PDB file of C-alpha atoms in Angstrom:
ATOM      1  CA  MET A1277      93.694  58.389 210.192  1.00 63.00           C
ATOM      2  CA  SER A1278      91.630  55.583 211.621  1.00 75.00           C
ATOM      3  CA  THR A1279      89.698  53.091 209.559  1.00 76.00           C
ATOM      4  CA  LYS A1280      86.514  54.390 211.144  1.00 81.00           C
ATOM      5  CA  ARG A1281      87.235  57.914 209.879  1.00 81.00           C
ATOM      6  CA  LEU A1282      88.098  56.571 206.431  1.00 82.00           C
ATOM      7  CA  ASN A1283      84.814  54.647 206.233  1.00 83.00           C
ATOM      8  CA  GLU A1284      82.904  57.767 207.305  1.00 86.00           C
ATOM      9  CA  GLN A1285      84.463  59.801 204.503  1.00 85.00           C
ATOM     10  CA  VAL A1286      83.687  57.097 201.966  1.00 86.00           C
ATOM     11  CA  LYS A1287      80.043  56.858 203.093  1.00 88.00           C
ATOM     12  CA  ARG A1288      79.677  60.653 202.907  1.00 89.00           C
ATOM     13  CA  ASN A1289      81.030  60.624 199.348  1.00 88.00           C
ATOM     14  CA  LEU A1290      79.521  57.443 197.888  1.00 89.00           C
ATOM     15  CA  LYS A1291      78.852  59.160 194.545  1.00 90.00           C
ATOM     16  CA  ARG A1292      82.612  59.405 194.072  1.00 89.00           C
ATOM     17  CA  PHE A1293      83.067  55.635 194.359  1.00 90.00           C
ATOM     18  CA  PRO A1294      81.272  53.673 191.616  1.00 91.00           C
ATOM     19  CA  THR A1295      81.695  49.893 191.534  1.00 89.00           C
ATOM     20  CA  ASP A1296      84.831  50.061 189.387  1.00 91.00           C
ATOM     21  CA  PHE A1297      86.458  52.279 192.054  1.00 92.00           C
ATOM     22  CA  MET A1298      85.403  50.436 195.209  1.00 92.00           C
ATOM     23  CA  TYR A1299      83.506  47.357 196.336  1.00 91.00           C
ATOM     24  CA  GLN A1300      82.869  45.470 199.517  1.00 90.00           C
ATOM     25  CA  LEU A1301      84.371  42.023 200.074  1.00 91.00           C
ATOM     26  CA  THR A1302      82.120  39.036 200.654  1.00 92.00           C
ATOM     27  CA  ALA A1303      82.534  37.002 203.854  1.00 91.00           C
ATOM     28  CA  GLU A1304      84.436  34.307 201.927  1.00 92.00           C
ATOM     29  CA  GLU A1305      86.757  36.868 200.329  1.00 92.00           C
ATOM     30  CA  LYS A1306      87.377  38.439 203.745  1.00 90.00           C
ATOM     31  CA  GLU A1307      88.368  35.047 205.188  1.00 90.00           C
ATOM     32  CA  GLU A1308      90.729  34.427 202.283  1.00 91.00           C
ATOM     33  CA  VAL A1309      92.397  37.834 202.671  1.00 88.00           C
ATOM     34  CA  VAL A1310      92.830  37.328 206.421  1.00 89.00           C
ATOM     35  CA  ALA A1311      94.315  33.851 205.841  1.00 90.00           C
ATOM     36  CA  LYS A1312      96.848  35.177 203.319  1.00 89.00           C
ATOM     37  CA  CYS A1313      97.861  38.420 205.065  1.00 85.00           C
ATOM     38  CA  ASP A1314      99.149  38.105 208.628  1.00 83.00           C
ATOM     39  CA  GLN A1315      98.993  41.865 209.260  1.00 84.00           C
ATOM     40  CA  LEU A1316      95.199  41.736 208.768  1.00 83.00           C
ATOM     41  CA  GLU A1317      94.679  39.278 211.642  1.00 82.00           C
ATOM     42  CA  THR A1318      92.535  41.805 213.570  1.00 83.00           C
ATOM     43  CA  LEU A1319      90.162  41.997 210.597  1.00 84.00           C
ATOM     44  CA  LYS A1320      89.182  38.415 211.370  1.00 83.00           C
ATOM     45  CA  TYR A1321      87.251  39.570 214.458  1.00 84.00           C
ATOM     46  CA  SER A1322      85.515  42.521 212.790  1.00 84.00           C
ATOM     47  CA  ALA A1323      81.795  42.215 212.084  1.00 84.00           C
ATOM     48  CA  GLN A1324      82.137  44.661 209.168  1.00 84.00           C
ATOM     49  CA  LEU A1325      83.012  43.527 205.666  1.00 88.00           C
ATOM     50  CA  PRO A1326      85.898  45.677 204.428  1.00 87.00           C
ATOM     51  CA  TYR A1327      85.860  47.944 201.412  1.00 88.00           C
ATOM     52  CA  VAL A1328      88.426  47.348 198.710  1.00 89.00           C
ATOM     53  CA  PHE A1329      89.630  50.131 196.416  1.00 88.00           C
ATOM     54  CA  THR A1330      90.890  49.794 192.864  1.00 88.00           C
ATOM     55  CA  GLU A1331      93.636  52.123 191.664  1.00 83.00           C
ATOM     56  CA  TYR A1332      90.948  54.604 190.577  1.00 85.00           C
ATOM     57  CA  GLY A1333      89.335  54.357 193.989  1.00 87.00           C
ATOM     58  CA  ALA A1334      92.655  55.029 195.706  1.00 83.00           C
ATOM     59  CA  ILE A1335      93.051  58.191 193.643  1.00 82.00           C
ATOM     60  CA  MET A1336      89.520  59.301 194.486  1.00 85.00           C
ATOM     61  CA  LEU A1337      90.133  58.462 198.143  1.00 83.00           C
ATOM     62  CA  ALA A1338      93.163  60.738 198.140  1.00 79.00           C
ATOM     63  CA  CYS A1339      90.922  63.514 196.797  1.00 80.00           C
ATOM     64  CA  VAL A1340      88.226  62.969 199.427  1.00 80.00           C
ATOM     65  CA  LEU A1341      90.520  62.805 202.427  1.00 79.00           C
ATOM     66  CA  ASN A1342      91.943  66.020 203.793  1.00 78.00           C
ATOM     67  CA  SER A1343      94.942  64.853 205.790  1.00 79.00           C
ATOM     68  CA  GLU A1344      98.515  65.886 205.048  1.00 84.00           C
ATOM     69  CA  ARG A1345      99.322  62.372 203.841  1.00 80.00           C
ATOM     70  CA  ALA A1346      96.300  62.302 201.494  1.00 78.00           C
ATOM     71  CA  ILE A1347      97.328  65.646 200.009  1.00 81.00           C
ATOM     72  CA  GLU A1348     100.895  64.378 199.430  1.00 84.00           C
ATOM     73  CA  VAL A1349      99.588  61.214 197.766  1.00 79.00           C
ATOM     74  CA  ASN A1350      97.244  63.245 195.564  1.00 80.00           C
ATOM     75  CA  ILE A1351     100.112  65.487 194.415  1.00 84.00           C
ATOM     76  CA  GLN A1352     102.262  62.441 193.631  1.00 86.00           C
ATOM     77  CA  ILE A1353      99.434  60.873 191.631  1.00 81.00           C
ATOM     78  CA  VAL A1354      99.053  64.012 189.510  1.00 80.00           C
ATOM     79  CA  ARG A1355     102.819  64.056 188.866  1.00 87.00           C
ATOM     80  CA  ILE A1356     102.870  60.377 187.926  1.00 86.00           C
ATOM     81  CA  PHE A1357      99.963  60.730 185.491  1.00 81.00           C
ATOM     82  CA  THR A1358     101.627  63.747 183.891  1.00 84.00           C
ATOM     83  CA  LYS A1359     104.864  61.771 183.384  1.00 88.00           C
ATOM     84  CA  MET A1360     102.916  58.804 182.017  1.00 84.00           C
ATOM     85  CA  ARG A1361     101.188  61.036 179.470  1.00 83.00           C
ATOM     86  CA  GLU A1362     104.552  62.495 178.407  1.00 86.00           C
ATOM     87  CA  MET A1363     105.992  58.992 178.023  1.00 85.00           C
ATOM     88  CA  LEU A1364     103.015  57.872 175.926  1.00 82.00           C
ATOM     89  CA  LEU A1365     103.415  60.839 173.597  1.00 82.00           C
ATOM     90  CA  THR A1366     107.160  60.185 173.251  1.00 83.00           C
ATOM     91  CA  ASN A1367     106.568  56.491 172.568  1.00 81.00           C
ATOM     92  CA  GLN A1368     103.900  57.341 170.002  1.00 82.00           C
ATOM     93  CA  GLU A1369     106.393  59.498 168.083  1.00 83.00           C
ATOM     94  CA  ILE A1370     108.966  56.692 168.186  1.00 84.00           C
ATOM     95  CA  LEU A1371     106.402  54.165 166.936  1.00 82.00           C
ATOM     96  CA  LEU A1372     105.461  56.422 164.016  1.00 85.00           C
ATOM     97  CA  LYS A1373     109.125  56.782 163.031  1.00 86.00           C
ATOM     98  CA  LEU A1374     109.624  53.012 163.242  1.00 83.00           C
ATOM     99  CA  GLU A1375     106.608  52.482 161.017  1.00 87.00           C
ATOM    100  CA  GLN A1376     108.043  54.900 158.442  1.00 87.00           C
ATOM    101  CA  LEU A1377     111.383  53.073 158.538  1.00 84.00           C
ATOM    102  CA  GLU A1378     109.640  49.738 158.078  1.00 85.00           C
ATOM    103  CA  ARG A1379     107.804  51.016 155.011  1.00 84.00           C
ATOM    104  CA  GLN A1380     111.050  52.366 153.524  1.00 83.00           C
ATOM    105  CA  THR A1381     112.825  49.067 154.225  1.00 84.00           C
ATOM    106  CA  LEU A1382     110.092  47.060 152.520  1.00 80.00           C
ATOM    107  CA  GLN A1383     110.259  49.315 149.453  1.00 79.00           C
ATOM    108  CA  ASN A1384     114.067  49.086 149.377  1.00 80.00           C
ATOM    109  CA  THR A1385     113.912  45.297 149.674  1.00 82.00           C
ATOM    110  CA  ALA A1386     111.623  45.095 146.647  1.00 78.00           C
ATOM    111  CA  ASP A1387     113.904  47.427 144.658  1.00 79.00           C
ATOM    112  CA  ILE A1388     117.004  45.402 145.572  1.00 83.00           C
ATOM    113  CA  GLN A1389     115.266  42.185 144.506  1.00 83.00           C
ATOM    114  CA  VAL A1390     114.543  43.693 141.065  1.00 84.00           C
ATOM    115  CA  VAL A1391     118.226  44.674 140.697  1.00 82.00           C
ATOM    116  CA  PHE A1392     119.361  41.134 141.595  1.00 82.00           C
ATOM    117  CA  ASP A1393     116.914  39.611 139.131  1.00 83.00           C
ATOM    118  CA  HIS A1394     118.325  41.790 136.335  1.00 81.00           C
ATOM    119  CA  LEU A1395     121.912  40.960 137.351  1.00 79.00           C
ATOM    120  CA  ARG A1396     121.164  37.221 137.239  1.00 82.00           C
ATOM    121  CA  GLN A1397     119.820  37.590 133.715  1.00 81.00           C
ATOM    122  CA  LEU A1398     122.954  39.433 132.613  1.00 79.00           C
ATOM    123  CA  ILE A1399     125.376  37.025 134.303  1.00 80.00           C
ATOM    124  CA  MET A1400     123.680  33.787 133.248  1.00 75.00           C
ATOM    125  CA  PRO A1401     125.974  31.971 130.738  1.00 62.00           C
ATOM    126  CA  ALA A1402     124.764  31.575 127.168  1.00 52.00           C
ATOM    127  CA  GLU A1403     124.589  27.774 127.321  1.00 50.00           C
ATOM    128  CA  GLN A1404     122.172  27.906 130.226  1.00 53.00           C
ATOM    129  CA  SER A1405     119.814  30.188 128.400  1.00 52.00           C
ATOM    130  CA  GLU A1406     117.212  28.607 126.189  1.00 59.00           C
ATOM    131  CA  SER A1407     118.497  28.591 122.634  1.00 60.00           C
ATOM    132  CA  ARG A1408     116.857  26.999 119.605  1.00 65.00           C
ATOM    133  CA  ARG A1409     118.749  24.517 117.530  1.00 68.00           C
ATOM    134  CA  ILE A1410     119.357  25.491 114.003  1.00 72.00           C
ATOM    135  CA  GLY A1411     118.383  23.098 111.253  1.00 70.00           C
ATOM    136  CA  PHE A1412     115.651  20.831 110.030  1.00 71.00           C
ATOM    137  CA  ARG A1413     113.741  18.784 112.599  1.00 70.00           C
ATOM    138  CA  ARG A1414     111.242  16.073 112.180  1.00 71.00           C
ATOM    139  CA  GLN A1415     107.791  16.416 113.661  1.00 69.00           C
ATOM    140  CA  SER A1416     108.537  13.865 116.432  1.00 64.00           C
ATOM    141  CA  GLU A1417     111.675  15.775 117.588  1.00 56.00           C
ATOM    142  CA  GLU A1418     109.810  19.041 118.132  1.00 53.00           C
ATOM    143  CA  GLN A1419     107.560  17.559 120.794  1.00 53.00           C
TER     144      GLN A1419
END
């Protein structure tokens, strides 16, 4: 399909291409693109400013065009989005399970800390524990 035919289809279906799907380059942007991409050298001599399509615009373009290639691309896009949705659902389940494991681990950590605290109290030798001296003490010794 020629660029001319593509532009005709886009102009006939402008309602399908809002600004977040497609926009037209400025003259400065066109010069920059031509300078960076050797295969677009012929664009340098065109009086028209080219349209640029975002990923959404490319999908919509595949829907608007009726060539064999456009149909193949459209089918591939549908398959890719279906796989992406399946992957997101799978990842969401995994994330929920990880969150549950994290909560259980935090609870277990707290429980283990309590056990260790009790063990330390049981193991601590008698001389290290605070014991009161037996006998009479003067007032100055108590402070």
